XYZ file of C-alpha atoms in Angstrom:
568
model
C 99.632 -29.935 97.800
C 99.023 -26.835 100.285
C 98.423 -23.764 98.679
C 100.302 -21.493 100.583
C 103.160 -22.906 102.975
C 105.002 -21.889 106.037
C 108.019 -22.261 104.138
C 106.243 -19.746 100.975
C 105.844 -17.530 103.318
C 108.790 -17.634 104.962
C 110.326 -16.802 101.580
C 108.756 -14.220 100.827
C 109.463 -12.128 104.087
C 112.961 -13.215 103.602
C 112.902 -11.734 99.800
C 110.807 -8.659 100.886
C 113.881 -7.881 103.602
C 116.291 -8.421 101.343
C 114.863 -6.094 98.555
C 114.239 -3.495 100.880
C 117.719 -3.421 102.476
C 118.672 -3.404 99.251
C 116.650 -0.206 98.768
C 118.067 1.091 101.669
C 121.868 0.664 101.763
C 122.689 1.685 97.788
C 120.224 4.720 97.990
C 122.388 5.579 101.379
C 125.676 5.043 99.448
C 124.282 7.339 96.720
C 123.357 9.971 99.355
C 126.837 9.663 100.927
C 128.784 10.382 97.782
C 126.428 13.097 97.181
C 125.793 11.388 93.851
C 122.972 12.615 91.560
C 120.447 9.862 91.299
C 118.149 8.258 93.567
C 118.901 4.522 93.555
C 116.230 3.463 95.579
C 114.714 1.017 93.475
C 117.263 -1.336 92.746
C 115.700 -4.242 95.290
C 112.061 -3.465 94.003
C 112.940 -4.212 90.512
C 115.306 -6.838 91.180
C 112.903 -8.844 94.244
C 110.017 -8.149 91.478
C 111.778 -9.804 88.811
C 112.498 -12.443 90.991
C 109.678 -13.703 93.469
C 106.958 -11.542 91.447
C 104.626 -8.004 91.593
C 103.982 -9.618 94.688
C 107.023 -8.834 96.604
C 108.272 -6.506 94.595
C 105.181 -4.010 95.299
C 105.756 -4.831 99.062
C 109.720 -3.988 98.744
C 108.896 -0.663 96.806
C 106.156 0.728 99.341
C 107.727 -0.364 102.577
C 111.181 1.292 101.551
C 109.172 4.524 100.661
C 107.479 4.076 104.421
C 110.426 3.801 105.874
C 112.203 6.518 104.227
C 109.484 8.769 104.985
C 110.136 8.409 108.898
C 113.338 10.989 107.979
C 111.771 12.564 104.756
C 108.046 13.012 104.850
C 107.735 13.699 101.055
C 109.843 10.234 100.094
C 106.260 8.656 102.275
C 104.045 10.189 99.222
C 106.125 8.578 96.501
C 105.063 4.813 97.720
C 102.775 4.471 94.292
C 105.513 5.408 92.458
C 107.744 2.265 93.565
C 104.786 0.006 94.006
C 104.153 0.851 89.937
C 108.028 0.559 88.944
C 108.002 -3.129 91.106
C 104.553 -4.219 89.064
C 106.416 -3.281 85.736
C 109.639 -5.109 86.779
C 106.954 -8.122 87.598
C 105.425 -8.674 84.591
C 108.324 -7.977 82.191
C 110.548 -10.789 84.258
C 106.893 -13.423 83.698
C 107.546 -12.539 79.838
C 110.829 -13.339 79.621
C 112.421 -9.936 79.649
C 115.362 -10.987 82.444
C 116.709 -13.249 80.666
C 119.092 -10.921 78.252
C 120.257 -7.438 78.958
C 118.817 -5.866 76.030
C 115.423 -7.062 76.887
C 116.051 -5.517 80.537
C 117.726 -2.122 78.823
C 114.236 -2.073 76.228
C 112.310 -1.140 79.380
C 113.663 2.270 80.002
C 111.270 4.284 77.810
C 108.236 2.183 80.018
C 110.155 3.834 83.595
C 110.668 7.159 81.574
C 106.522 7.386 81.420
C 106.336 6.523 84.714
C 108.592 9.876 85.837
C 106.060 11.953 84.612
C 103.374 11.549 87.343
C 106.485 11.379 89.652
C 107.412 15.227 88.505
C 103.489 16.171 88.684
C 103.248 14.691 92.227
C 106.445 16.821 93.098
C 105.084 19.589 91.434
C 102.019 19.088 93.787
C 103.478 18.086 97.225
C 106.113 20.900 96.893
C 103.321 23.782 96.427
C 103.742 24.494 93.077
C 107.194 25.419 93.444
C 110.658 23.801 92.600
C 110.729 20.600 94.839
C 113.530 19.924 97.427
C 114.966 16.610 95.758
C 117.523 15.129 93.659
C 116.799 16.870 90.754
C 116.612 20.292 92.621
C 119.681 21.805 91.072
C 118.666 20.906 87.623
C 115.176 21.921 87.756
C 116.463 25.670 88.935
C 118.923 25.957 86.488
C 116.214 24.689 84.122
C 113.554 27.387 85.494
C 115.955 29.988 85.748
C 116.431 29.936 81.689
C 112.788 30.822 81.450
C 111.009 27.386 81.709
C 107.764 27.157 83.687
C 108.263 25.109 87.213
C 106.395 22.065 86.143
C 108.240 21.807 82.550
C 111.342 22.460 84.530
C 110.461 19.820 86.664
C 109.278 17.277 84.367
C 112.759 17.721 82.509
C 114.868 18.006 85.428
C 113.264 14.752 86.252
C 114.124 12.884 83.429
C 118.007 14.182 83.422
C 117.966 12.126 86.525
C 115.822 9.407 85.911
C 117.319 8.132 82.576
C 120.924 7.568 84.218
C 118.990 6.272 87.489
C 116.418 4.134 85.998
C 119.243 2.627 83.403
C 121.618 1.993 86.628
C 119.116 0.402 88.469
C 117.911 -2.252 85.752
C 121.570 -3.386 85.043
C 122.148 -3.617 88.621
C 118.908 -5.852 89.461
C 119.762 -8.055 85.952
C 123.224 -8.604 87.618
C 121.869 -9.692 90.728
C 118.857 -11.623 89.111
C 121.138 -13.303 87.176
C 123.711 -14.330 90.120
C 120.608 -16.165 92.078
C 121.167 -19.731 90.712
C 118.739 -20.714 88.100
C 117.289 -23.727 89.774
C 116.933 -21.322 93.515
C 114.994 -18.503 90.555
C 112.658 -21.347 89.085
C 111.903 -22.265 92.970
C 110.797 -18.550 93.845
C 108.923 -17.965 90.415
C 106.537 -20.756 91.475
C 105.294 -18.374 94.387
C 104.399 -15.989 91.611
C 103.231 -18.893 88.984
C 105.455 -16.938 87.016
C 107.145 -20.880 86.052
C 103.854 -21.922 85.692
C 102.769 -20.052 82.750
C 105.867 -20.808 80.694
C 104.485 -24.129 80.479
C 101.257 -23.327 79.827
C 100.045 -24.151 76.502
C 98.225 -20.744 74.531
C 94.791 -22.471 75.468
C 95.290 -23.082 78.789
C 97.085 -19.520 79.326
C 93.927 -17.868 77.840
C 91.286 -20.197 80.119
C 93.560 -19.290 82.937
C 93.603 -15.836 82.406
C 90.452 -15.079 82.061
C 89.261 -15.658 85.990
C 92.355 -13.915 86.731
C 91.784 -10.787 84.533
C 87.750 -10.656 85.850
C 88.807 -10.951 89.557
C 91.864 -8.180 88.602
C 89.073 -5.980 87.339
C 86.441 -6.280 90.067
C 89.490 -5.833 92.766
C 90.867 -2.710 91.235
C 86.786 -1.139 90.638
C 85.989 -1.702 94.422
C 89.378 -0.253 95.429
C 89.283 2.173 93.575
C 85.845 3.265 95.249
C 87.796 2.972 98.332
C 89.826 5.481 97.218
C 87.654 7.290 96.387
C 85.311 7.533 99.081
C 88.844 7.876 101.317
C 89.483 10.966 99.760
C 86.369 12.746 99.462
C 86.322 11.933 103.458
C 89.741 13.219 104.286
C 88.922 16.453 101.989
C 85.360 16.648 104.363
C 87.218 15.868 107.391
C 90.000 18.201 106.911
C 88.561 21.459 105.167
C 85.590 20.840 108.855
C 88.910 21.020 110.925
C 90.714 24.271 109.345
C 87.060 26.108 109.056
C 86.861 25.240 112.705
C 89.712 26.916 113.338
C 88.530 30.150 112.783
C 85.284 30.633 114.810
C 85.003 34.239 113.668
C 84.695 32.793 109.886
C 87.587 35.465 109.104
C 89.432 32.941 106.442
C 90.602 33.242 102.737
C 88.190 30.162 101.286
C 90.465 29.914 98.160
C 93.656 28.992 100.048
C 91.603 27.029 102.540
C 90.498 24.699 99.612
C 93.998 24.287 98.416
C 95.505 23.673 101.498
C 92.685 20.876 101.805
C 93.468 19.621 97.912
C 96.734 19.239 98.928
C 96.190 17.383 102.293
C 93.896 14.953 100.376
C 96.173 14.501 97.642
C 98.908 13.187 99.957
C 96.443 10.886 101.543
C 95.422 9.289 98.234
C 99.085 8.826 96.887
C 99.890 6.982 99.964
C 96.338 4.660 100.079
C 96.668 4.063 96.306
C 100.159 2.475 96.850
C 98.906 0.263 99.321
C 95.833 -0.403 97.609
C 97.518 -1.844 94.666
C 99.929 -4.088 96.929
C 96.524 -4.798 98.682
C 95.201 -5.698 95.655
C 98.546 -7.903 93.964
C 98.333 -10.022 97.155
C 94.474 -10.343 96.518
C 95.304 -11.569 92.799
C 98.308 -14.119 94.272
C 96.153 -15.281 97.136
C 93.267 -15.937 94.358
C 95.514 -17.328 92.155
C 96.749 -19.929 94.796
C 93.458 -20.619 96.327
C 91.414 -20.152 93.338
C 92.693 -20.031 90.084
C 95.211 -22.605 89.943
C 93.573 -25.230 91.536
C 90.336 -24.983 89.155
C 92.873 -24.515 86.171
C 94.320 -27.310 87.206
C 91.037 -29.484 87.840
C 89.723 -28.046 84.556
C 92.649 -29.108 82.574
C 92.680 -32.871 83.953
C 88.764 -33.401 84.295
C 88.786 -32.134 80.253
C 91.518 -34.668 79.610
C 89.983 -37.619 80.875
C 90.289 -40.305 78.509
C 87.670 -42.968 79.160
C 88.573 -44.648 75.704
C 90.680 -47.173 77.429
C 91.966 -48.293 80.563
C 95.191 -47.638 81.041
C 93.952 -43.902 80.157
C 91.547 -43.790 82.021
C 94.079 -44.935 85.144
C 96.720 -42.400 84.141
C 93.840 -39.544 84.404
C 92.845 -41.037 87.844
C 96.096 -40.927 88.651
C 96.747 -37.256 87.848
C 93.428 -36.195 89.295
C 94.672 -37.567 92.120
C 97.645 -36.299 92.339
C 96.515 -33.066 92.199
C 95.944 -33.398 96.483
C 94.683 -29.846 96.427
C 94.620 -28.210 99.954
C 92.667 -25.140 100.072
C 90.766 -24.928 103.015
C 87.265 -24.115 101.456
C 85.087 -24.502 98.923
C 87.620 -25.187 96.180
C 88.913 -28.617 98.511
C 85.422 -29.495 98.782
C 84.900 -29.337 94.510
C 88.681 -31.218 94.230
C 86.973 -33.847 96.919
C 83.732 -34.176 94.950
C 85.339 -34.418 91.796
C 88.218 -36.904 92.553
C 85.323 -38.963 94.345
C 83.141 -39.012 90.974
C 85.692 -39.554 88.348
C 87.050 -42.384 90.358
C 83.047 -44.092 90.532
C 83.068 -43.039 86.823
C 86.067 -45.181 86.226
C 84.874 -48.105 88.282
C 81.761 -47.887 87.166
C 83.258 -48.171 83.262
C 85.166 -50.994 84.328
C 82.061 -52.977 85.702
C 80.028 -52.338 82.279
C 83.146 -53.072 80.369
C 83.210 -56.148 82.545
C 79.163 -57.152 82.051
C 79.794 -56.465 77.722
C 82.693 -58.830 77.558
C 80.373 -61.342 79.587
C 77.615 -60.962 77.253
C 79.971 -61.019 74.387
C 81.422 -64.695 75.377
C 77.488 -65.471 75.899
C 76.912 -64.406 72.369
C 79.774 -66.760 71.238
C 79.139 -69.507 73.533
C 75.291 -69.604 72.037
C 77.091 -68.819 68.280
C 78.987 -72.127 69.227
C 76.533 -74.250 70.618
C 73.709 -73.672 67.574
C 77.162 -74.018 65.463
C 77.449 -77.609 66.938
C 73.913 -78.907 66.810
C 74.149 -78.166 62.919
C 77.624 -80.475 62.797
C 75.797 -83.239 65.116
C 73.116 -83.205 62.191
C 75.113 -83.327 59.672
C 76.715 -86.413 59.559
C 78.689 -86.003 56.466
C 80.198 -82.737 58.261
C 82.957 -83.400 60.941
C 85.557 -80.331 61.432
C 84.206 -78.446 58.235
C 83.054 -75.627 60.498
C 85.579 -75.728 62.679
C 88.266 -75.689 59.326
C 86.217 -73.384 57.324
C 85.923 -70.793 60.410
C 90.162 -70.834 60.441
C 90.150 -70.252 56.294
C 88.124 -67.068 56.671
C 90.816 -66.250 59.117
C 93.591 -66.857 57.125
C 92.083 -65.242 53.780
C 90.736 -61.979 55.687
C 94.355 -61.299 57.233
C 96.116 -62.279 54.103
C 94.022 -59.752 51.815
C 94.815 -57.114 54.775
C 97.946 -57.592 54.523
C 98.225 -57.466 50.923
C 96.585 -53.934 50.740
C 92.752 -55.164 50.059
C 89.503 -54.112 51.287
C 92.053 -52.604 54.607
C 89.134 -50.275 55.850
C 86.802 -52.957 56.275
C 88.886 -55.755 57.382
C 89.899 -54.704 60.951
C 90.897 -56.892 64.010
C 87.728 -56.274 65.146
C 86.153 -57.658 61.801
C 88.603 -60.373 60.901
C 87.203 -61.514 64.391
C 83.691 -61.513 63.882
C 84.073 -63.184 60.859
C 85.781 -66.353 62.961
C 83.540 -66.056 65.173
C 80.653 -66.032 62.849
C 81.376 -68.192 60.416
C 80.207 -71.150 61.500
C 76.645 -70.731 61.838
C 76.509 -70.336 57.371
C 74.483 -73.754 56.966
C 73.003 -73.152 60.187
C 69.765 -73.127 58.297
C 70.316 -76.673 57.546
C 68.973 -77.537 61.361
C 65.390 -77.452 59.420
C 66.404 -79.634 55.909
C 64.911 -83.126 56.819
C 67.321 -85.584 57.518
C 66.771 -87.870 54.598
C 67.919 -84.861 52.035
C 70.428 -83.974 54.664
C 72.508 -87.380 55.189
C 71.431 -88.432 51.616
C 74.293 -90.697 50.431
C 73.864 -90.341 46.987
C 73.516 -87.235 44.604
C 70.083 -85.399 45.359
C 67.811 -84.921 42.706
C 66.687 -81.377 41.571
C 63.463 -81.220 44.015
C 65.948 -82.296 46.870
C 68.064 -79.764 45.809
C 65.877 -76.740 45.506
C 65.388 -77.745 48.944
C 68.516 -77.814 50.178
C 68.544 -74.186 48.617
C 66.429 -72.796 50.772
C 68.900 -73.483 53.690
C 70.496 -69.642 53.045
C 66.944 -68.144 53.387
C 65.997 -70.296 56.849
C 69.646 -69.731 57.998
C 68.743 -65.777 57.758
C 65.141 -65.646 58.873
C 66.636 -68.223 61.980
C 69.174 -65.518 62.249
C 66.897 -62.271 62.050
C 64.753 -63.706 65.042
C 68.204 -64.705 67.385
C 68.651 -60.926 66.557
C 64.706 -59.958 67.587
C 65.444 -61.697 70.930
C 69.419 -60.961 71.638
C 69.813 -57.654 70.424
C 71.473 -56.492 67.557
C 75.362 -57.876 67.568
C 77.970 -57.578 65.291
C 78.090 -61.418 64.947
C 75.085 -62.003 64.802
C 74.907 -59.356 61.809
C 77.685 -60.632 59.741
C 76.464 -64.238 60.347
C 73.187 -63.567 58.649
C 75.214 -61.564 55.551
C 77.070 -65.204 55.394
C 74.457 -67.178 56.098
C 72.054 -65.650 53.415
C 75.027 -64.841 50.720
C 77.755 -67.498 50.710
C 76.195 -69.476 48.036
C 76.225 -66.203 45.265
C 78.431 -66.351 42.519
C 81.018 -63.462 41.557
C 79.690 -62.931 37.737
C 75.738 -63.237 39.261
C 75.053 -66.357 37.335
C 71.820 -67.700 37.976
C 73.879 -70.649 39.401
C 74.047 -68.547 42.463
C 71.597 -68.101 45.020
C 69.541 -67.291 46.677
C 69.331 -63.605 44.935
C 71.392 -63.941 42.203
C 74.080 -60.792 43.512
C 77.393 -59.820 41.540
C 80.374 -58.918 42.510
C 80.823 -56.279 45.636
C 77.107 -56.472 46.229
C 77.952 -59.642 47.383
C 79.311 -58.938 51.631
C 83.017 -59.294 51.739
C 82.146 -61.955 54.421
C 79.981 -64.207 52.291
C 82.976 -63.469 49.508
C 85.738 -65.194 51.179
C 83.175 -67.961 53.562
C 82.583 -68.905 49.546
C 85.707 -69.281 48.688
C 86.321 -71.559 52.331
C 83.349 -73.497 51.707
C 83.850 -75.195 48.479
C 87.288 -75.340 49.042
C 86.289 -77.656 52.153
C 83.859 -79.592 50.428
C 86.249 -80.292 47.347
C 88.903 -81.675 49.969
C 86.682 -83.632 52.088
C 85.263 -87.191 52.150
C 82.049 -87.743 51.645
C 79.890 -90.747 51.534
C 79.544 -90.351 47.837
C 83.398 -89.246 47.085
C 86.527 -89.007 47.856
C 88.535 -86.176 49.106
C 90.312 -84.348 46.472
C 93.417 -83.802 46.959
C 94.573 -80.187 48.029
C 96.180 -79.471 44.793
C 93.341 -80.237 42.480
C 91.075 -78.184 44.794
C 93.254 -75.528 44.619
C 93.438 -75.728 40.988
C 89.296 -76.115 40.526
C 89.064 -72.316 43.045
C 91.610 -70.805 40.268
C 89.852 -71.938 37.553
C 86.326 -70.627 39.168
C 88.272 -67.260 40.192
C 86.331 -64.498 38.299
C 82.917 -66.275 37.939
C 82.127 -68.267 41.197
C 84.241 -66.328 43.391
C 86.020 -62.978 44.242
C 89.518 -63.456 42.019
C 91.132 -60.968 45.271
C 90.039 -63.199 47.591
C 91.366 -66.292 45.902
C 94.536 -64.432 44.928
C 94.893 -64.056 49.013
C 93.935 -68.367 49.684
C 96.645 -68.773 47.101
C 99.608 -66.928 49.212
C 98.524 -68.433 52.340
C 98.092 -72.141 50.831
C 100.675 -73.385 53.268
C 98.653 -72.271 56.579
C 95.804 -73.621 54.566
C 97.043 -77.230 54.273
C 97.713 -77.177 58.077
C 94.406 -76.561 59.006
C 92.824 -78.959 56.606
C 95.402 -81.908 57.867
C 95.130 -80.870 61.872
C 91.500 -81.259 61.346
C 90.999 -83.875 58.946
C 87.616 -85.732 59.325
């Protein structure tokens, strides 16, 4: 994206020679009808509303510079057009040519404006009745008794209002006859477009460079001006004194005379000052403004929460192609350079946490399967108990329970954790272990303590690992799934009651038994599902979560699946 095209500027000389013509040919028509009004501002308003101050400010002073090759006086009034295009400017950016009444509401704004116009009259004509349009009215208007400059101001606005009215219906029309897409096209020159789409925060961030540099621009013209005029009053009052080498001179005259020459002077330089200074403020806002808007917006918009978003903000940074030719290209260059490493350098940690995470599983697997290859009584039972947690956990989702806890990322970790709950039966000797027959209470108490080893096993994985959200809820199940709903001192190994018990533990209870009820061992027989089933009801309330047995109840069917696919 270039900042500022051939083809930009090719419009904008094209609009500034239109507007002026403009100027030009219905202020002549006005002239040769010998009609009462001015008319000369009809392209400054109309190019202003259309390509912006810009342009408009341009059209205004150069038709006054032109008209003052005939009419020296019509050279003064430059500021006076340059002001009229920078009112018609910002009124068309807020919306005010898009309806006629809008347009007709700034009349009393123009009508202000005709008072410095009458003062500089009153000035440039000596204090006396000025040779202009409103001549005949200003001497009929003096000639009743009124002072010259309240003639003049009045006399003024008996032409102005009819003028100033004329002229803003006229430059509507014609604003309104370009073709909306062509009047979107040349509002972009201006930003004018821009803004509409601006949101209230980005308007005000936008702004505020604009509004600084406005302000520093107009204080160090304005110190132009200044310094222009006290020179021209210096330069001028050395060249009449010099004049008169006998000193014979009326001082009081002479420092009129010199008032007035340096009064001229700083009408004209303050009209081109300000177009001086709108071109600054476009120039700034192409080369500057914009582009770090722009930057601004996207870099404070870059989602890094995701890939495709952060992809779609590459994209757009990128997109951006900002062409300056300084500084500002160099920052775009930087910046698209970083956020891109940024994003690639997100996707390679992304890429070495999902490897670690698989590593995590893999080694949750493996000690997973040395406790099966110990237990010989155990088969699939981790491999089915892991898929009942599943079930259970989605089904109480689903059903409204426990919903702010149980999210895909937990109903995950729970299958991926569950099978290490007896892993602390890798260090219960094998005789206890594989015991065929019942154990007897001091076997028992020993097999106990396999919740306590399976946590302090677990606690030490984490010492060496790091902490990890597996490895976490594996210990919770680990130490817990043996605890009893109503806290009976059947449960162990802390005796906990209802939610105190981990939701994990909860529902790996619930999977467990059910498991153990269903499957062979070398003492029993399987139970069949039904009577299981039936047992876990009965228990619901004292040995386990009623809720989570409700939800192994509703899924009973997915349930019997699993237990037949994997059926020891």
């Amino acid at each position: 994206m270039k900042v500022i095209s051939k083809k930009h500027v090719i419009y904008v000389i094209s609009m500034i020679i239109l507007g002026v013509a403009i100027n030009r040919v219905v202020s002549s028509i006005g002239a040769y009808f010998g009609l009462p009004l001015y008319l000369d501002s009809i392209g400054t308003m109309f190019i202003a509303a259309l390509g912006g101050t810009f342009p408009g400010m341009l059209v205004g002073f150069i038709t006054n510079m032109i008209g003052g090759i005939s009419d020296t006086t019509t050279f003064y009034y430059g500021t006076i057009n340059v002001l009229i295009a920078l009112i018609a400017g910002m009124a068309s950016e807020r919306g005010y040519f898009d309806k006629i009444t809008k347009v007709i509401s700034l009349l009393p704004l123009y009508m202000l404006l005709s008072i410095p116009c009458s003062l500089l009259t009153f000035i440039l004509f000596k204090f006396q009745i000025g040779d202009n349009v409103s001549a005949p009215a200003v001497a009929y208007l003096n000639n009743k008794g009124l002072p010259v400059l309240a003639a003049q101001i009045l006399g003024d606005y008996a032409v102005e209002i009819p003028d100033k009215l004329i002229s803003l219906l006229v430059a509507f029309g014609l604003f309104m006859i370009v073709p909306k897409a062509l009047r979107e096209k040349l509002g972009k020159l201006s930003g004018k477009e821009i803004k509409k789409h601006l949101s209230e925060e980005d308007k005000k961030k936008r702004n505020s460079l604009r509004i600084q540099l406005g302000i520093w621009l107009m204080i160090a013209g304005m110190l132009i001006v200044m310094v222009a005029f006290f020179i021209s009053y210096k330069t001028y009052m050395e060249a009449k004194v010099a004049g008169y080498p006998d000193g014979n001179y009326d001082v009081q005259l002479l420092r009129q005379e010199t008032l007035l020459y340096s009064g001229k002077m700083l009408s004209a330089v303050l009209g081109l000052l300000l177009c001086v200074v709108a071109f600054a403020m476009v120039l700034a806002d192409h080369v500057v403004v914009t582009p770090l808007h722009k930057m601004a917006r996207e870099i404070s918009r870059f989602a890094y929460d995701s890939d495709s978003g952060r992809n779609r903000s590459v994209e757009k940074i990128a997109a951006l192609d900002i062409h300056t030719g300084n500084e500002i290209e160099e920052l775009y260059t930087a910046m698209s350079k970083t956020v891109k490493d940024i994003d690639e350098y997100i996707d390679k940690t992304n890429e070495q946490a999902s490897t670690i995470s698989k590593l995590h599983v893999n080694i949750i697997t493996a000690l997973a399967d040395i406790v099966e290859s110990r237990d010989e009584t155990t088969g699939f039972h981790v491999k089915r108990t892991a898929k009942y947690c599943e079930l259970i956990a989605q089904e109480l989702r689903s059903s409204g329970k426990y919903t702010d806890e149980l999210t895909d990322e937990y109903i995950e970790t729970l299958r991926i954790a569950a099978p290490l709950h007896d892993i602390g039966k890798i260090r219960i000797p094998d005789a206890i272990l594989n015991k065929p027959g019942k154990l007897d209470d001091e076997e028992y108490n020993t097999i106990k303590t396999h919740t306590t080893m399976g946590k302090g096993m677990l606690e030490r994985a984490k010492a060496t690992m790091g902490e990890t959200t597996y490895l976490e809820m594996a210990e919770d199940i680990a130490f817990c799934h043996h605890e009893w709903w109503d806290g009976s001192k059947r449960g162990y190994p802390q005796g906990l009651s209802g939610v105190n018990i981990p939701l994990s533990a909860r529902i790996m209870a619930v999977a467990d038994v059910f498991d153990a009820l269903v499957s062979k061992r070398p003492y029993k027989d399987g139970m069949p599902i039904e009577k299981a089933m039936g047992i876990i009801v009965e228990e619901a309330g004292t040995h386990f979560d009623p809720e989570v047995v409700e939800a192994m109840l509703r899924v009973k069917v997915k349930i019997r699946e699993v237990a037949e696919k994997y059926s020891d």
